[in-house]
């Protein structure tokens, strides 16, 4: 019985020590702030790139949303005004909409009376300008999605160089000499991939929204040209 009691006490002490070790491991778990701090100087460009990507995504997302506010009701009103030859009222509707579609139709109304090919060319020119405005900032966002992982990999190389330099300079080679450099290397890699992945998804979301807006612009210009063709069919 005495031996059994000793074994039980030993097991209890071992369990207590294990629990303490687990608690210590949990309390020393890494936080994003720790990873950023240990990532070194290459983490600062990644932070700047992430801010740029976030700004471009937010600004373009809401700008594209505003550009798509031209609805069928506005087009029907413009159609009625044109048929009634109330061109100034039709222009006013286009200008107050403050959308790419409105500016395209306004250009077409101002060209009315000229050959239809000239009207269509003027509308297409305005449309191309509006598309370039919608795509503003997207090349920068694409560059962030590709450049951020490269910066992260550069930090990885610098961290490994630091690790091997410390090992070559140390009198007694220890795993701790290598750990700091690897820590820095892995931190910058993770940061670069995170920023790059988020920027990549943001870029594709904006491209999809721009494509949908362009499709609406094409449909609107076609509908306007159909209005101009109607009198010649009678």
mmCIF file of C-alpha atoms in Angstrom:
data_model
loop_
_atom_site.group_PDB
_atom_site.id
_atom_site.type_symbol
_atom_site.label_atom_id
_atom_site.label_comp_id
_atom_site.label_asym_id
_atom_site.label_seq_id
_atom_site.Cartn_x
_atom_site.Cartn_y
_atom_site.Cartn_z
ATOM 1 C CA UNK A 1 0.000 0.000 0.000
ATOM 2 C CA UNK A 2 2.853 2.333 0.826
ATOM 3 C CA UNK A 3 4.389 1.700 -2.617
ATOM 4 C CA UNK A 4 1.021 2.314 -4.324
ATOM 5 C CA UNK A 5 0.684 5.616 -2.479
ATOM 6 C CA UNK A 6 4.140 6.689 -3.650
ATOM 7 C CA UNK A 7 3.266 5.813 -7.255
ATOM 8 C CA UNK A 8 0.031 7.780 -7.061
ATOM 9 C CA UNK A 9 1.803 10.815 -5.632
ATOM 10 C CA UNK A 10 4.451 10.602 -8.339
ATOM 11 C CA UNK A 11 1.763 10.390 -11.045
ATOM 12 C CA UNK A 12 -0.079 13.362 -9.547
ATOM 13 C CA UNK A 13 3.126 15.421 -9.477
ATOM 14 C CA UNK A 14 3.840 14.493 -13.092
ATOM 15 C CA UNK A 15 0.317 15.494 -14.125
ATOM 16 C CA UNK A 16 0.708 18.801 -12.312
ATOM 17 C CA UNK A 17 4.006 19.519 -14.047
ATOM 18 C CA UNK A 18 2.489 18.638 -17.423
ATOM 19 C CA UNK A 19 -0.418 21.017 -16.821
ATOM 20 C CA UNK A 20 1.995 23.779 -15.852
ATOM 21 C CA UNK A 21 3.990 23.182 -19.029
ATOM 22 C CA UNK A 22 0.826 23.307 -21.130
ATOM 23 C CA UNK A 23 -0.255 26.540 -19.483
ATOM 24 C CA UNK A 24 3.169 27.990 -20.104
ATOM 25 C CA UNK A 25 2.978 27.016 -23.771
ATOM 26 C CA UNK A 26 -0.467 28.573 -24.137
ATOM 27 C CA UNK A 27 0.588 31.771 -22.415
ATOM 28 C CA UNK A 28 3.643 32.082 -24.668
ATOM 29 C CA UNK A 29 1.759 31.555 -27.921
ATOM 30 C CA UNK A 30 2.560 34.001 -30.698
ATOM 31 C CA UNK A 31 0.391 37.004 -31.435
ATOM 32 C CA UNK A 32 0.269 39.049 -34.687
ATOM 33 C CA UNK A 33 2.163 41.816 -32.884
ATOM 34 C CA UNK A 34 4.937 39.373 -31.992
ATOM 35 C CA UNK A 35 5.198 38.165 -35.574
ATOM 36 C CA UNK A 36 5.336 41.747 -36.831
ATOM 37 C CA UNK A 37 8.021 42.682 -34.307
ATOM 38 C CA UNK A 38 10.174 39.683 -35.120
ATOM 39 C CA UNK A 39 9.646 40.062 -38.862
ATOM 40 C CA UNK A 40 12.185 42.826 -39.036
ATOM 41 C CA UNK A 41 12.417 45.861 -41.277
ATOM 42 C CA UNK A 42 10.765 44.154 -44.269
ATOM 43 C CA UNK A 43 7.438 44.122 -42.426
ATOM 44 C CA UNK A 44 7.101 47.901 -42.790
ATOM 45 C CA UNK A 45 6.849 47.887 -46.602
ATOM 46 C CA UNK A 46 4.250 45.139 -46.287
ATOM 47 C CA UNK A 47 2.201 47.293 -43.911
ATOM 48 C CA UNK A 48 2.401 50.207 -46.356
ATOM 49 C CA UNK A 49 1.332 47.976 -49.244
ATOM 50 C CA UNK A 50 -1.590 46.614 -47.247
ATOM 51 C CA UNK A 51 -2.786 50.159 -46.482
ATOM 52 C CA UNK A 52 -2.524 51.104 -50.177
ATOM 53 C CA UNK A 53 -4.436 47.982 -51.214
ATOM 54 C CA UNK A 54 -7.162 48.592 -48.639
ATOM 55 C CA UNK A 55 -7.568 52.216 -49.726
ATOM 56 C CA UNK A 56 -7.772 51.361 -53.436
ATOM 57 C CA UNK A 57 -10.257 48.564 -52.831
ATOM 58 C CA UNK A 58 -12.562 50.695 -50.684
ATOM 59 C CA UNK A 59 -12.404 53.760 -52.941
ATOM 60 C CA UNK A 60 -12.920 51.795 -56.171
ATOM 61 C CA UNK A 61 -15.651 49.585 -54.722
ATOM 62 C CA UNK A 62 -17.855 52.534 -53.801
ATOM 63 C CA UNK A 63 -16.945 54.459 -56.975
ATOM 64 C CA UNK A 64 -18.077 51.546 -59.132
ATOM 65 C CA UNK A 65 -21.227 51.196 -57.045
ATOM 66 C CA UNK A 66 -22.047 54.866 -57.699
ATOM 67 C CA UNK A 67 -21.386 54.400 -61.410
ATOM 68 C CA UNK A 68 -24.079 51.724 -61.616
ATOM 69 C CA UNK A 69 -26.917 53.872 -60.287
ATOM 70 C CA UNK A 70 -28.253 54.523 -63.803
ATOM 71 C CA UNK A 71 -31.427 52.398 -63.955
ATOM 72 C CA UNK A 72 -34.141 51.576 -66.488
ATOM 73 C CA UNK A 73 -36.443 54.312 -65.172
ATOM 74 C CA UNK A 74 -33.909 56.973 -66.137
ATOM 75 C CA UNK A 75 -33.543 55.445 -69.584
ATOM 76 C CA UNK A 76 -37.314 55.404 -70.079
ATOM 77 C CA UNK A 77 -37.534 59.079 -69.064
ATOM 78 C CA UNK A 78 -34.762 59.994 -71.503
ATOM 79 C CA UNK A 79 -36.503 58.046 -74.253
ATOM 80 C CA UNK A 80 -39.760 59.923 -73.660
ATOM 81 C CA UNK A 81 -37.994 63.299 -73.644
ATOM 82 C CA UNK A 82 -36.188 62.540 -76.906
ATOM 83 C CA UNK A 83 -39.389 61.420 -78.609
ATOM 84 C CA UNK A 84 -41.022 64.640 -77.420
ATOM 85 C CA UNK A 85 -37.964 66.547 -78.724
ATOM 86 C CA UNK A 86 -37.318 67.903 -75.234
ATOM 87 C CA UNK A 87 -33.583 67.510 -75.589
ATOM 88 C CA UNK A 88 -32.605 69.932 -72.823
ATOM 89 C CA UNK A 89 -34.694 67.971 -70.318
ATOM 90 C CA UNK A 90 -33.086 64.734 -71.530
ATOM 91 C CA UNK A 91 -29.642 66.289 -71.053
ATOM 92 C CA UNK A 92 -30.594 67.407 -67.553
ATOM 93 C CA UNK A 93 -31.551 63.842 -66.600
ATOM 94 C CA UNK A 94 -28.218 62.566 -67.919
ATOM 95 C CA UNK A 95 -26.170 65.184 -66.109
ATOM 96 C CA UNK A 96 -27.949 64.807 -62.778
ATOM 97 C CA UNK A 97 -27.377 61.040 -62.833
ATOM 98 C CA UNK A 98 -23.582 61.652 -62.654
ATOM 99 C CA UNK A 99 -22.850 58.190 -64.076
ATOM 100 C CA UNK A 100 -20.807 56.907 -67.046
ATOM 101 C CA UNK A 101 -24.021 55.876 -68.789
ATOM 102 C CA UNK A 102 -25.495 59.340 -68.325
ATOM 103 C CA UNK A 103 -22.390 61.038 -69.714
ATOM 104 C CA UNK A 104 -22.359 58.712 -72.715
ATOM 105 C CA UNK A 105 -25.986 59.443 -73.583
ATOM 106 C CA UNK A 106 -25.482 63.166 -72.994
ATOM 107 C CA UNK A 107 -22.679 63.103 -75.564
ATOM 108 C CA UNK A 108 -24.953 61.304 -77.999
ATOM 109 C CA UNK A 109 -27.770 63.824 -77.496
ATOM 110 C CA UNK A 110 -25.375 66.690 -78.206
ATOM 111 C CA UNK A 111 -24.362 64.963 -81.456
ATOM 112 C CA UNK A 112 -27.939 64.448 -82.634
ATOM 113 C CA UNK A 113 -28.525 65.766 -86.149
ATOM 114 C CA UNK A 114 -25.205 64.397 -87.366
ATOM 115 C CA UNK A 115 -24.790 61.019 -89.112
ATOM 116 C CA UNK A 116 -25.557 58.111 -86.771
ATOM 117 C CA UNK A 117 -22.046 56.739 -87.249
ATOM 118 C CA UNK A 118 -20.632 59.995 -85.824
ATOM 119 C CA UNK A 119 -23.027 59.787 -82.882
ATOM 120 C CA UNK A 120 -22.003 56.199 -82.153
ATOM 121 C CA UNK A 121 -18.294 57.056 -82.424
ATOM 122 C CA UNK A 122 -18.708 59.934 -79.961
ATOM 123 C CA UNK A 123 -20.507 57.642 -77.513
ATOM 124 C CA UNK A 124 -17.792 54.988 -77.821
ATOM 125 C CA UNK A 125 -15.052 57.547 -77.189
ATOM 126 C CA UNK A 126 -16.763 58.730 -74.022
ATOM 127 C CA UNK A 127 -17.299 55.108 -73.005
ATOM 128 C CA UNK A 128 -13.594 54.324 -73.356
ATOM 129 C CA UNK A 129 -12.715 57.302 -71.175
ATOM 130 C CA UNK A 130 -15.222 56.213 -68.544
ATOM 131 C CA UNK A 131 -13.847 52.674 -68.521
ATOM 132 C CA UNK A 132 -10.332 53.999 -67.934
ATOM 133 C CA UNK A 133 -11.682 55.999 -64.989
ATOM 134 C CA UNK A 134 -13.342 52.898 -63.534
ATOM 135 C CA UNK A 135 -10.082 50.947 -63.830
ATOM 136 C CA UNK A 136 -8.034 53.638 -62.046
ATOM 137 C CA UNK A 137 -5.913 52.090 -59.329
ATOM 138 C CA UNK A 138 -6.379 48.497 -60.473
ATOM 139 C CA UNK A 139 -2.837 48.195 -61.910
ATOM 140 C CA UNK A 140 -1.457 49.327 -58.550
ATOM 141 C CA UNK A 141 -3.577 46.725 -56.764
ATOM 142 C CA UNK A 142 -2.324 44.051 -59.161
ATOM 143 C CA UNK A 143 1.253 45.156 -58.445
ATOM 144 C CA UNK A 144 0.642 44.839 -54.699
ATOM 145 C CA UNK A 145 -0.719 41.308 -55.133
ATOM 146 C CA UNK A 146 2.443 40.292 -56.990
ATOM 147 C CA UNK A 147 4.987 42.441 -55.180
ATOM 148 C CA UNK A 148 4.054 41.711 -51.562
ATOM 149 C CA UNK A 149 5.049 37.996 -51.709
ATOM 150 C CA UNK A 150 8.341 38.996 -53.354
ATOM 151 C CA UNK A 151 9.087 41.385 -50.517
ATOM 152 C CA UNK A 152 8.238 38.601 -48.091
ATOM 153 C CA UNK A 153 10.643 36.236 -49.858
ATOM 154 C CA UNK A 154 13.305 38.942 -49.793
ATOM 155 C CA UNK A 155 12.844 39.117 -46.031
ATOM 156 C CA UNK A 156 13.203 35.342 -45.938
ATOM 157 C CA UNK A 157 16.540 35.479 -47.742
ATOM 158 C CA UNK A 158 17.767 38.279 -45.481
ATOM 159 C CA UNK A 159 16.711 36.309 -42.405
ATOM 160 C CA UNK A 160 18.549 33.204 -43.561
ATOM 161 C CA UNK A 161 21.654 35.251 -44.354
ATOM 162 C CA UNK A 162 21.504 36.683 -40.846
ATOM 163 C CA UNK A 163 21.063 33.222 -39.338
ATOM 164 C CA UNK A 164 24.046 31.698 -41.133
ATOM 165 C CA UNK A 165 26.183 34.757 -40.432
ATOM 166 C CA UNK A 166 25.484 34.442 -36.711
ATOM 167 C CA UNK A 167 26.296 30.726 -36.872
ATOM 168 C CA UNK A 168 29.603 31.393 -38.641
ATOM 169 C CA UNK A 169 30.514 34.083 -36.107
ATOM 170 C CA UNK A 170 29.574 32.038 -33.039
ATOM 171 C CA UNK A 171 32.270 30.053 -31.268
ATOM 172 C CA UNK A 172 29.822 27.371 -30.173
ATOM 173 C CA UNK A 173 27.219 26.496 -32.803
ATOM 174 C CA UNK A 174 23.806 26.280 -31.169
ATOM 175 C CA UNK A 175 20.314 25.864 -32.582
ATOM 176 C CA UNK A 176 19.386 29.167 -30.928
ATOM 177 C CA UNK A 177 21.812 30.936 -33.274
ATOM 178 C CA UNK A 178 19.782 29.729 -36.220
ATOM 179 C CA UNK A 179 16.328 30.153 -34.683
ATOM 180 C CA UNK A 180 16.280 33.969 -34.710
ATOM 181 C CA UNK A 181 17.041 34.226 -38.413
ATOM 182 C CA UNK A 182 14.522 31.540 -39.330
ATOM 183 C CA UNK A 183 11.930 33.307 -37.173
ATOM 184 C CA UNK A 184 12.472 36.501 -39.144
ATOM 185 C CA UNK A 185 12.434 34.627 -42.445
ATOM 186 C CA UNK A 186 9.167 32.822 -41.784
ATOM 187 C CA UNK A 187 7.480 35.947 -40.404
ATOM 188 C CA UNK A 188 8.167 38.010 -43.519
ATOM 189 C CA UNK A 189 7.096 35.145 -45.760
ATOM 190 C CA UNK A 190 3.785 34.811 -43.953
ATOM 191 C CA UNK A 191 3.236 38.584 -44.010
ATOM 192 C CA UNK A 192 4.018 38.877 -47.714
ATOM 193 C CA UNK A 193 1.762 35.986 -48.671
ATOM 194 C CA UNK A 194 -1.091 37.340 -46.539
ATOM 195 C CA UNK A 195 -0.951 40.805 -48.118
ATOM 196 C CA UNK A 196 -0.538 39.339 -51.602
ATOM 197 C CA UNK A 197 -3.479 36.944 -51.271
ATOM 198 C CA UNK A 198 -5.822 39.631 -49.948
ATOM 199 C CA UNK A 199 -4.777 42.071 -52.699
ATOM 200 C CA UNK A 200 -5.266 39.351 -55.317
ATOM 201 C CA UNK A 201 -8.837 38.659 -54.210
ATOM 202 C CA UNK A 202 -9.574 42.393 -53.957
ATOM 203 C CA UNK A 203 -8.273 42.920 -57.501
ATOM 204 C CA UNK A 204 -10.439 40.165 -58.964
ATOM 205 C CA UNK A 205 -13.533 41.436 -57.145
ATOM 206 C CA UNK A 206 -13.036 44.905 -58.615
ATOM 207 C CA UNK A 207 -12.327 43.554 -62.102
ATOM 208 C CA UNK A 208 -15.566 41.573 -62.004
ATOM 209 C CA UNK A 209 -17.527 44.663 -60.957
ATOM 210 C CA UNK A 210 -15.893 46.777 -63.682
ATOM 211 C CA UNK A 211 -16.750 44.137 -66.302
ATOM 212 C CA UNK A 212 -20.367 44.131 -65.183
ATOM 213 C CA UNK A 213 -20.493 47.935 -65.328
ATOM 214 C CA UNK A 214 -19.014 47.885 -68.844
ATOM 215 C CA UNK A 215 -21.727 45.445 -69.903
ATOM 216 C CA UNK A 216 -24.368 47.863 -68.569
ATOM 217 C CA UNK A 217 -22.709 50.724 -70.462
ATOM 218 C CA UNK A 218 -22.766 48.735 -73.710
ATOM 219 C CA UNK A 219 -26.417 47.836 -73.220
ATOM 220 C CA UNK A 220 -27.311 51.480 -72.504
ATOM 221 C CA UNK A 221 -25.491 52.797 -75.586
ATOM 222 C CA UNK A 222 -27.177 50.177 -77.776
ATOM 223 C CA UNK A 223 -30.564 51.113 -76.383
ATOM 224 C CA UNK A 224 -29.900 54.797 -77.066
ATOM 225 C CA UNK A 225 -28.854 54.105 -80.654
ATOM 226 C CA UNK A 226 -32.068 52.105 -81.117
ATOM 227 C CA UNK A 227 -34.006 55.193 -80.045
ATOM 228 C CA UNK A 228 -32.263 57.217 -82.738
ATOM 229 C CA UNK A 229 -32.995 54.565 -85.361
ATOM 230 C CA UNK A 230 -36.726 54.414 -84.606
ATOM 231 C CA UNK A 231 -37.812 57.458 -86.682
ATOM 232 C CA UNK A 232 -36.025 56.122 -89.773
ATOM 233 C CA UNK A 233 -38.004 52.908 -89.586
ATOM 234 C CA UNK A 234 -41.359 54.643 -90.012
#
